[in-house]
XYZ file of N, CA and C in Angstrom:
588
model
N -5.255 14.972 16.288
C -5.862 15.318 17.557
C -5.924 14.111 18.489
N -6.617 13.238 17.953
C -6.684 11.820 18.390
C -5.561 11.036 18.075
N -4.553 10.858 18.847
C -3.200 9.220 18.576
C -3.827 7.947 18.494
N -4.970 7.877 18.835
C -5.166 5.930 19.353
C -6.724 6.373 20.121
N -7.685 5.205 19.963
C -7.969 4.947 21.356
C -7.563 3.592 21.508
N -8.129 3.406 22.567
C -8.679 1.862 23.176
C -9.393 1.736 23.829
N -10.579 0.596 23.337
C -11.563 0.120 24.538
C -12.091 -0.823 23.851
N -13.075 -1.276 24.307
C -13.899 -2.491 24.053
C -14.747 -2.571 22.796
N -14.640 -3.279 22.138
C -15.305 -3.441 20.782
C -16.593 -3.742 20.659
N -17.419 -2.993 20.661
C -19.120 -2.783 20.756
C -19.816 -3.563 19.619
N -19.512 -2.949 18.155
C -19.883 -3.072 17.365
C -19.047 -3.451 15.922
N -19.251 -4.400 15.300
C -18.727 -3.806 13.688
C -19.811 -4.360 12.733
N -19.637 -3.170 11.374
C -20.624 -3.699 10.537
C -19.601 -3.638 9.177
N -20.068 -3.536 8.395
C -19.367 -4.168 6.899
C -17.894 -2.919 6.482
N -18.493 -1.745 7.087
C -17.489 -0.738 6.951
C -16.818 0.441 8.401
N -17.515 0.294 9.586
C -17.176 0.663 10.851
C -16.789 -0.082 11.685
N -16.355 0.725 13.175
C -16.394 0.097 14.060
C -16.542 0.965 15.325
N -17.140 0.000 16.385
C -17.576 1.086 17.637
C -16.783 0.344 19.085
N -15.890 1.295 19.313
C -15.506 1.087 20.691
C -15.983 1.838 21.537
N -16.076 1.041 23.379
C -16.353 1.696 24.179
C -14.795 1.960 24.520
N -14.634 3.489 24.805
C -13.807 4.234 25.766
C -13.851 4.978 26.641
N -14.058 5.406 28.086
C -14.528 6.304 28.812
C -15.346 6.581 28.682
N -16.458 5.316 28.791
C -18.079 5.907 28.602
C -18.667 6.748 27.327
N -17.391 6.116 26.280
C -18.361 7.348 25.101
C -18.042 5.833 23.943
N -18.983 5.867 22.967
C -19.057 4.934 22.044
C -18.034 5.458 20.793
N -16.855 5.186 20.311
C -16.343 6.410 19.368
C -16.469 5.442 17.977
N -17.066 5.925 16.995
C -17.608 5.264 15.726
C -16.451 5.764 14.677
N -15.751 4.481 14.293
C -14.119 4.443 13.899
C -14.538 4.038 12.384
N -14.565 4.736 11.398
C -14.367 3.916 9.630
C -13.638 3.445 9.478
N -13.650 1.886 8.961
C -12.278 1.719 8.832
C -12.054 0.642 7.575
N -10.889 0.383 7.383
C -10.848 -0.012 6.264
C -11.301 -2.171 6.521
N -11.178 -2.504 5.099
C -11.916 -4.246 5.457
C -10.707 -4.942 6.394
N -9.040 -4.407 6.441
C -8.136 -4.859 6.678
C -8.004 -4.380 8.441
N -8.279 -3.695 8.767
C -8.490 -3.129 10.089
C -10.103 -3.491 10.855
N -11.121 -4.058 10.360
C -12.078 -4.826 10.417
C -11.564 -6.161 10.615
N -10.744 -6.908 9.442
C -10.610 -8.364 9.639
C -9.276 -8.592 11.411
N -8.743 -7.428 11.503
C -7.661 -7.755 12.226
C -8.340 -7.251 14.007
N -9.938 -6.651 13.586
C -10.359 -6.596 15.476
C -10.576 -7.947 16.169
N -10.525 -8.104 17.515
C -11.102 -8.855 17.997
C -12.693 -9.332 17.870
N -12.877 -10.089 18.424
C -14.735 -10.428 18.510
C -15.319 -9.376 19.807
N -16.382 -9.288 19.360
C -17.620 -7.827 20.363
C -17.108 -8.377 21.353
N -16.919 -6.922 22.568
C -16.274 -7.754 24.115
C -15.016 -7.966 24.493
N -13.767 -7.631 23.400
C -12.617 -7.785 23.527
C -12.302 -6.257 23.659
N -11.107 -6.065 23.936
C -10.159 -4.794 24.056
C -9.247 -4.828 22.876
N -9.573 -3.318 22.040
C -8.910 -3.251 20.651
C -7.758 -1.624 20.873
N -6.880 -1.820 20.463
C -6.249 0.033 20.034
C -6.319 -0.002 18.920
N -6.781 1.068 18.170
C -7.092 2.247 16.740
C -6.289 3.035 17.167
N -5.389 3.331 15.923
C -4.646 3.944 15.555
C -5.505 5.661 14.943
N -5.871 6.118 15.148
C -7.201 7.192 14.692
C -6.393 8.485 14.161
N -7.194 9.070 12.960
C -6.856 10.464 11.945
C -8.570 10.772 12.386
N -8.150 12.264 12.708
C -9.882 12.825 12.483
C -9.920 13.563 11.448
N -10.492 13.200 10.631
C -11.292 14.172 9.037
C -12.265 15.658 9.515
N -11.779 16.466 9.156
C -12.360 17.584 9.538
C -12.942 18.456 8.267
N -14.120 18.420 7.766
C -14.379 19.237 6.408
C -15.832 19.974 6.660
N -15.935 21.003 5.860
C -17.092 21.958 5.927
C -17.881 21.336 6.324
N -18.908 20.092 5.764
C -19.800 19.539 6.366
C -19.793 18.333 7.106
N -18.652 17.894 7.612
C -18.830 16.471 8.508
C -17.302 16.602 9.169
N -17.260 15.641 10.200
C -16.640 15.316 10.805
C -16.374 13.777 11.073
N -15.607 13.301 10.583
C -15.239 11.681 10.789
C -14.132 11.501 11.163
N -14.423 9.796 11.961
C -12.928 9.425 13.140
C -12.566 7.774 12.087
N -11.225 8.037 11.820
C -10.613 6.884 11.610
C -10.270 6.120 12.246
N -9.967 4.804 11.754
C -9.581 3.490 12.949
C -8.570 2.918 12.258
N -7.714 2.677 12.390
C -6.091 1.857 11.670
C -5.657 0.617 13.136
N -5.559 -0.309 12.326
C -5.199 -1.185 13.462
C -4.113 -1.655 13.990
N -2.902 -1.149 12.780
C -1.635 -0.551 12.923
C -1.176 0.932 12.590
N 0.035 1.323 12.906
C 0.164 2.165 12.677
C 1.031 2.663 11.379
N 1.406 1.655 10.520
C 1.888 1.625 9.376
C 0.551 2.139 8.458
N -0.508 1.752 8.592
C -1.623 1.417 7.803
C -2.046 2.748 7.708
N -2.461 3.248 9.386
C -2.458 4.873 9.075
C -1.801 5.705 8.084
N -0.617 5.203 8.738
C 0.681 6.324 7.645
C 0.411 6.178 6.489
N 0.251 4.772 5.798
C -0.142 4.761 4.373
C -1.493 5.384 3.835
N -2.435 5.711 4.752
C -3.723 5.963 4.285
C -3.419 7.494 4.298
N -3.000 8.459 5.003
C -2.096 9.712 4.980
C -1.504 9.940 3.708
N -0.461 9.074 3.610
C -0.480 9.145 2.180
C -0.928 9.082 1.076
N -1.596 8.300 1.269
C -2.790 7.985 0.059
C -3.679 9.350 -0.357
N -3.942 10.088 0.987
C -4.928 10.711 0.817
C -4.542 12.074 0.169
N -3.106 12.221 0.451
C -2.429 13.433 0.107
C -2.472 13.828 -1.756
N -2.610 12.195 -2.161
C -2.834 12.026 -3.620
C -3.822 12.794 -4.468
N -3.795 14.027 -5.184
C -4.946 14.546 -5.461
C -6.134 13.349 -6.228
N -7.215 13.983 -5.651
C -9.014 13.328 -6.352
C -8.463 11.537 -5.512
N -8.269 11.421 -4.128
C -8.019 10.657 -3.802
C -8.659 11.212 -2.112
N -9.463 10.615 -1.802
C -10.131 11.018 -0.345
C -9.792 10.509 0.220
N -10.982 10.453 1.700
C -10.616 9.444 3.053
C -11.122 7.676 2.418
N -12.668 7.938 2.184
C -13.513 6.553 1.692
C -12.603 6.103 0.806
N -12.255 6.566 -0.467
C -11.500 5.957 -1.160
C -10.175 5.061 -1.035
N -9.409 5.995 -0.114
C -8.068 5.761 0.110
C -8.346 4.682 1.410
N -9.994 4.218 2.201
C -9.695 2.997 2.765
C -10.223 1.803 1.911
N -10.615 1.921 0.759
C -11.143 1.168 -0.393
C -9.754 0.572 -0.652
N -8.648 1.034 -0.926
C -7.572 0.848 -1.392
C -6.880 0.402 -0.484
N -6.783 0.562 0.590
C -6.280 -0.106 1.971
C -6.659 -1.417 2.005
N -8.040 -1.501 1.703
C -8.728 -2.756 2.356
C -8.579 -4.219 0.738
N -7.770 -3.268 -0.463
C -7.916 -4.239 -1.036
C -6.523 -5.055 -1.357
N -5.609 -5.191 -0.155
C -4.289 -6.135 0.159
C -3.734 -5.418 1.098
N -3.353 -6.334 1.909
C -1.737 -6.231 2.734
C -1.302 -4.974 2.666
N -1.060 -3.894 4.050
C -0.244 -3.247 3.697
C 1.192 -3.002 3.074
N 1.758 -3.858 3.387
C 3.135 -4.330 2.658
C 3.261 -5.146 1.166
N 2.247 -5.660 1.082
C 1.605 -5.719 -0.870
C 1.501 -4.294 -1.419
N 0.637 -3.670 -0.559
C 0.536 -2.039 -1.056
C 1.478 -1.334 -1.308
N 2.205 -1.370 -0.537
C 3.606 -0.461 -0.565
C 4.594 -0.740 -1.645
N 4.770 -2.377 -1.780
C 4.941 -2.932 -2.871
C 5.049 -2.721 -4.123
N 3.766 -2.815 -4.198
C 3.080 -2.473 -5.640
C 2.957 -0.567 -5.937
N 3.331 -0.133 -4.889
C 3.606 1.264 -5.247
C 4.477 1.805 -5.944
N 5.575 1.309 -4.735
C 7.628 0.935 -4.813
C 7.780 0.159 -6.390
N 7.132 -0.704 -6.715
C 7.578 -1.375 -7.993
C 6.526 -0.896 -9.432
N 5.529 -0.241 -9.122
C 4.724 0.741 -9.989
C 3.636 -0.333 -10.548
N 3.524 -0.906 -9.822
C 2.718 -2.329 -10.276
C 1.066 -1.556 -10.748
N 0.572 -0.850 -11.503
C -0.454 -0.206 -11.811
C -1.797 -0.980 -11.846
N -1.170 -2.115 -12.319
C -2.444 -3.189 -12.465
C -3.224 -3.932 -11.142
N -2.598 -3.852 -10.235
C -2.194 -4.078 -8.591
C -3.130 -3.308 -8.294
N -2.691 -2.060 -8.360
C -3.755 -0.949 -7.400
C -4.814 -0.373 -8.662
N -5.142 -0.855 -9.557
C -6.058 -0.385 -10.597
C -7.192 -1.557 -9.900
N -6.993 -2.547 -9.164
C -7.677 -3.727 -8.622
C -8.677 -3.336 -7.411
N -8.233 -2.064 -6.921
C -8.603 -1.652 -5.550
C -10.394 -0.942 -6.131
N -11.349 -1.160 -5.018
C -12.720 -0.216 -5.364
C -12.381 1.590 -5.962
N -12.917 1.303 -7.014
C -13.163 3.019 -7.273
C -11.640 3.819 -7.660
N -10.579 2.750 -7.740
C -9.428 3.169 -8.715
C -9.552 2.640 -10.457
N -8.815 3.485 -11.221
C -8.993 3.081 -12.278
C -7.398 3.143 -12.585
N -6.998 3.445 -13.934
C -5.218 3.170 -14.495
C -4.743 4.590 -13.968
N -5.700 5.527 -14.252
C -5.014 6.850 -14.425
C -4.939 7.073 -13.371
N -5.602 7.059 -11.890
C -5.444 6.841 -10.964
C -4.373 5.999 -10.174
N -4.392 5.152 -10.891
C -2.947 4.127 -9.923
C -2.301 4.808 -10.776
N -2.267 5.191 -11.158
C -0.593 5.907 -12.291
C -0.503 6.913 -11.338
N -1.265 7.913 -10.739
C -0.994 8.948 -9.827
C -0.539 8.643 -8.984
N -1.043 7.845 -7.682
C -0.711 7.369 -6.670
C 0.847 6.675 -6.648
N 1.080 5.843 -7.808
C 2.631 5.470 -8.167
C 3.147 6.587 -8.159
N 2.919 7.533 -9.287
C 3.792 9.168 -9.664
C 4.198 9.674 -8.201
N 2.910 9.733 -7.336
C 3.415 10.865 -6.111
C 3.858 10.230 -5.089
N 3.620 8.834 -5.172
C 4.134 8.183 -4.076
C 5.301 7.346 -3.684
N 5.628 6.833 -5.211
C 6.636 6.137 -5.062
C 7.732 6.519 -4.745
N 8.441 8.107 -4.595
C 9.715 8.491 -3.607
C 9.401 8.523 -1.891
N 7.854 8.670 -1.680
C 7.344 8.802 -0.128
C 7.624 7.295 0.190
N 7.175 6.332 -0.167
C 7.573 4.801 0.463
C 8.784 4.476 0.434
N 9.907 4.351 0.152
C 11.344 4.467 -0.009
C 11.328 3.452 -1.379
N 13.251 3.098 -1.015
C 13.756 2.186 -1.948
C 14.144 0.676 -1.804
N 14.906 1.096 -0.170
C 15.024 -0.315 -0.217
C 15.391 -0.239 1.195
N 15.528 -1.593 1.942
C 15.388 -1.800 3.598
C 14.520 -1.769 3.774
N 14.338 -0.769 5.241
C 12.857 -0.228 5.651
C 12.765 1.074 4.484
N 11.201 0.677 4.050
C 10.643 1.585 3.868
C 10.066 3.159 4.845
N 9.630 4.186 3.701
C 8.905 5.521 5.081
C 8.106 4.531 6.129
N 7.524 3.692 5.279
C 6.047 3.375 6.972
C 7.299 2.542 7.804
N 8.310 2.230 7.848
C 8.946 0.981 8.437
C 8.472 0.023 8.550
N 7.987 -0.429 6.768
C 7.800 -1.632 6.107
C 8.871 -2.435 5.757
N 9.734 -3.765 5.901
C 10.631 -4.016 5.309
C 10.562 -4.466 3.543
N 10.950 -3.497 2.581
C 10.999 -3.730 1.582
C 12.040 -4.506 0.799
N 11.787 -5.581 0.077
C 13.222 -5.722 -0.728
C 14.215 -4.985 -1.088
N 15.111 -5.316 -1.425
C 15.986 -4.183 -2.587
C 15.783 -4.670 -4.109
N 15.607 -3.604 -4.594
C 15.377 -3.733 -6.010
C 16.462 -2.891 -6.630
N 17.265 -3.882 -7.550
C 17.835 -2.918 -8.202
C 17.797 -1.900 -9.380
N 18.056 -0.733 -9.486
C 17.327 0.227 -10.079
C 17.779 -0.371 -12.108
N 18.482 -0.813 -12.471
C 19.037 -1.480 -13.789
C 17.500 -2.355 -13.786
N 17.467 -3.673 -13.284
C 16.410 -4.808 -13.204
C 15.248 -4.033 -13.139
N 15.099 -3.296 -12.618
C 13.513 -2.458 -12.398
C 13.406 -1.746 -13.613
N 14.231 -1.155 -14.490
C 14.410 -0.422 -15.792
C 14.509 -1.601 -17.297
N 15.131 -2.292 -16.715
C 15.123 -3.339 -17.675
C 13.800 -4.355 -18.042
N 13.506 -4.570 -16.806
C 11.588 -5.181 -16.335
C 10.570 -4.070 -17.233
N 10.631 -3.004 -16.790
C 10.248 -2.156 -17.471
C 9.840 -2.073 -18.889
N 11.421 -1.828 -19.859
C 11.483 -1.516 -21.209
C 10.692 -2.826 -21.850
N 11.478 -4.082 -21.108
C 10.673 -5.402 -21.445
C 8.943 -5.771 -21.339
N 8.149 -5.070 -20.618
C 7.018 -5.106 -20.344
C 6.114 -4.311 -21.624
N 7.533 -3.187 -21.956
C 6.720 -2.217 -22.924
C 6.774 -2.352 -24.352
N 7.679 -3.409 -24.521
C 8.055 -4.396 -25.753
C 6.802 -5.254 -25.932
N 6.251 -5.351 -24.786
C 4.744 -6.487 -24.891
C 5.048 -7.760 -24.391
N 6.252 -7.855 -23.441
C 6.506 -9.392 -23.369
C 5.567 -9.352 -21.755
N 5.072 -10.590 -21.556
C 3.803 -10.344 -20.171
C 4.715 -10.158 -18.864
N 4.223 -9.440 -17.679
C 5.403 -8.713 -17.204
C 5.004 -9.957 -16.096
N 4.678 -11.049 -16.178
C 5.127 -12.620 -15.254
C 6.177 -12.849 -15.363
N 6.166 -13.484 -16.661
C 7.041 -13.946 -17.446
C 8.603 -13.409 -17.238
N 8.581 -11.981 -17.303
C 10.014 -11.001 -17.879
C 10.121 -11.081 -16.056
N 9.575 -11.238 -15.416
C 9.761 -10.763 -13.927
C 10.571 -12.494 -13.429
N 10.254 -13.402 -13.755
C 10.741 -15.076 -13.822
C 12.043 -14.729 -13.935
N 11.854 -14.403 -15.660
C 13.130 -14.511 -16.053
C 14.239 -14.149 -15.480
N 14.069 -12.195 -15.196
C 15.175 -11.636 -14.763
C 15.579 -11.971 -13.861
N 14.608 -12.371 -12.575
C 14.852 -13.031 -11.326
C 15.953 -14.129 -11.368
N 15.780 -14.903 -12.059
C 16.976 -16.046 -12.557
C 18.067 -15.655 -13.085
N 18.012 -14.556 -13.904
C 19.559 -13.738 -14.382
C 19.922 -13.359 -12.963
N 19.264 -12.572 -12.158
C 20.025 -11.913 -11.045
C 20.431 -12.688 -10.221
N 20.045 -14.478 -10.134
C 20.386 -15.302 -9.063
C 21.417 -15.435 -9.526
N 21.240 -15.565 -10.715
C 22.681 -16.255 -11.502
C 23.802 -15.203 -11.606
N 23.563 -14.484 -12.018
C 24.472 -12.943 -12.694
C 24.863 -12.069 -11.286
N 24.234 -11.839 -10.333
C 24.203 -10.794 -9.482
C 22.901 -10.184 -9.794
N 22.849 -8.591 -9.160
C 22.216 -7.479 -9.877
C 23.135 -6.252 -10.198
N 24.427 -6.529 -10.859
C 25.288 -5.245 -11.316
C 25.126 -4.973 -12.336
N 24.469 -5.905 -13.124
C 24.557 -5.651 -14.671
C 23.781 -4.473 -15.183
N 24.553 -4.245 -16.403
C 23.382 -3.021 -16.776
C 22.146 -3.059 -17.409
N 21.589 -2.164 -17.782
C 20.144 -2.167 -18.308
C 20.271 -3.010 -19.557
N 21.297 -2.827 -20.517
C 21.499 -3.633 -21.534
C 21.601 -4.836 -21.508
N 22.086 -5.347 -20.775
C 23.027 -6.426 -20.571
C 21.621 -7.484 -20.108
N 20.764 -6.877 -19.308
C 19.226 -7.179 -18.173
C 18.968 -8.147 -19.653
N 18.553 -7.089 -20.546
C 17.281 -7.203 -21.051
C 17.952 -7.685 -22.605
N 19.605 -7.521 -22.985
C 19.415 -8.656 -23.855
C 19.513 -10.200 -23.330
N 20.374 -10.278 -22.308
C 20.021 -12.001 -21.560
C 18.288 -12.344 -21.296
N 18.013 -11.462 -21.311
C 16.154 -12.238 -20.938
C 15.644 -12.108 -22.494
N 16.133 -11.542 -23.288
C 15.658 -11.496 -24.422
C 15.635 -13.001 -25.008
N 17.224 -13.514 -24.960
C 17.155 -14.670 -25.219
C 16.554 -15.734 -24.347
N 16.185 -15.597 -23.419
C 15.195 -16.670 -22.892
C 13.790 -16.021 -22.644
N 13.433 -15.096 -23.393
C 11.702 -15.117 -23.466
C 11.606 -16.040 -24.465
């Protein structure tokens, strides 16, 4: 309903924010990352804004880009994954860490965020990781690495062997400087074998 506003930044407290726009105060939730990126009270801000519409309330979002939105959209689409929550998870890294750690299934990453746990970041990976893309720009038109799908499978099997996934992530990195990334899954993970 709402694209944006803009106006003058009234207020913020630990989890809102209040702009003046056309004489009306509009009280924006927003995440800690869209908080750290307003100006000081008195400046001119644009919010990126989603309005929450449910049986008993009505709430206005504030995104301070518009990538951030898109990701919180997504987020939210995640079942047993809300609005509060999904800016808990916003606010705990970088949108482009986020996307990241989605794209590469990093569980431990977003198990870090308020009020997520494993089984939870395991969802949010499950449903999300074809919505953020693969490689270039990502859906939000995030620029993502390329990862190749062998190294990401090979990282993988190696992590689930128990070797610490720092370590196996070093390693392969150095096979692929060295090697390319054509090799196959086999090939990944017996060369890092011999140098774990």
């Amino acid at each position: 309903m709402y694209a944006f506003i803009e106006g003058q930044v009234c207020e913020k407290t630990a989890n809102t924010l209040v702009l003046l726009a056309a004489g009306v105060g509009w009280q924006l939730s927003c995440s800690m990352t869209t908080l750290q990126a307003a100006p000081p009270v008195g400046e001119t801000m644009r919010c990126h804004t989603y309005l929450s519409v449910r049986e008993d309330a009505m709430e206005l979002f504030g995104f301070a880009t518009r990538e951030e939105k898109d990701l919180f959209l997504l987020l939210t689409s995640v079942s047993g994954i809300g609005p509060k929550t999904a800016l808990g998870v916003l606010g705990s890294m970088p949108v482009k860490d986020l996307s990241l750690a989605i794209l590469l299934g990093d569980v431990n990453a977003l198990s870090r965020a308020p009020g997520i746990g494993a089984k939870t970041a395991a969802r949010i990976v499950l449903e999300l990781q074809d919505k953020i893309g693969t490689e270039g720009q990502g859906r939000l038109g995030i620029p993502l690495p390329a990862v190749a799908p062998n190294l990401e499978e090979a990282q993988s099997a190696l992590v689930t062997l128990g070797f610490p996934k720092q370590n196996v992530e070093k390693v392969l990195q150095k096979i692929e400087k060295e090697q390319g990334n054509n090799l196959s899954v086999e090939e990944f993970i017996k060369q890092a074998l011999g140098r774990l």
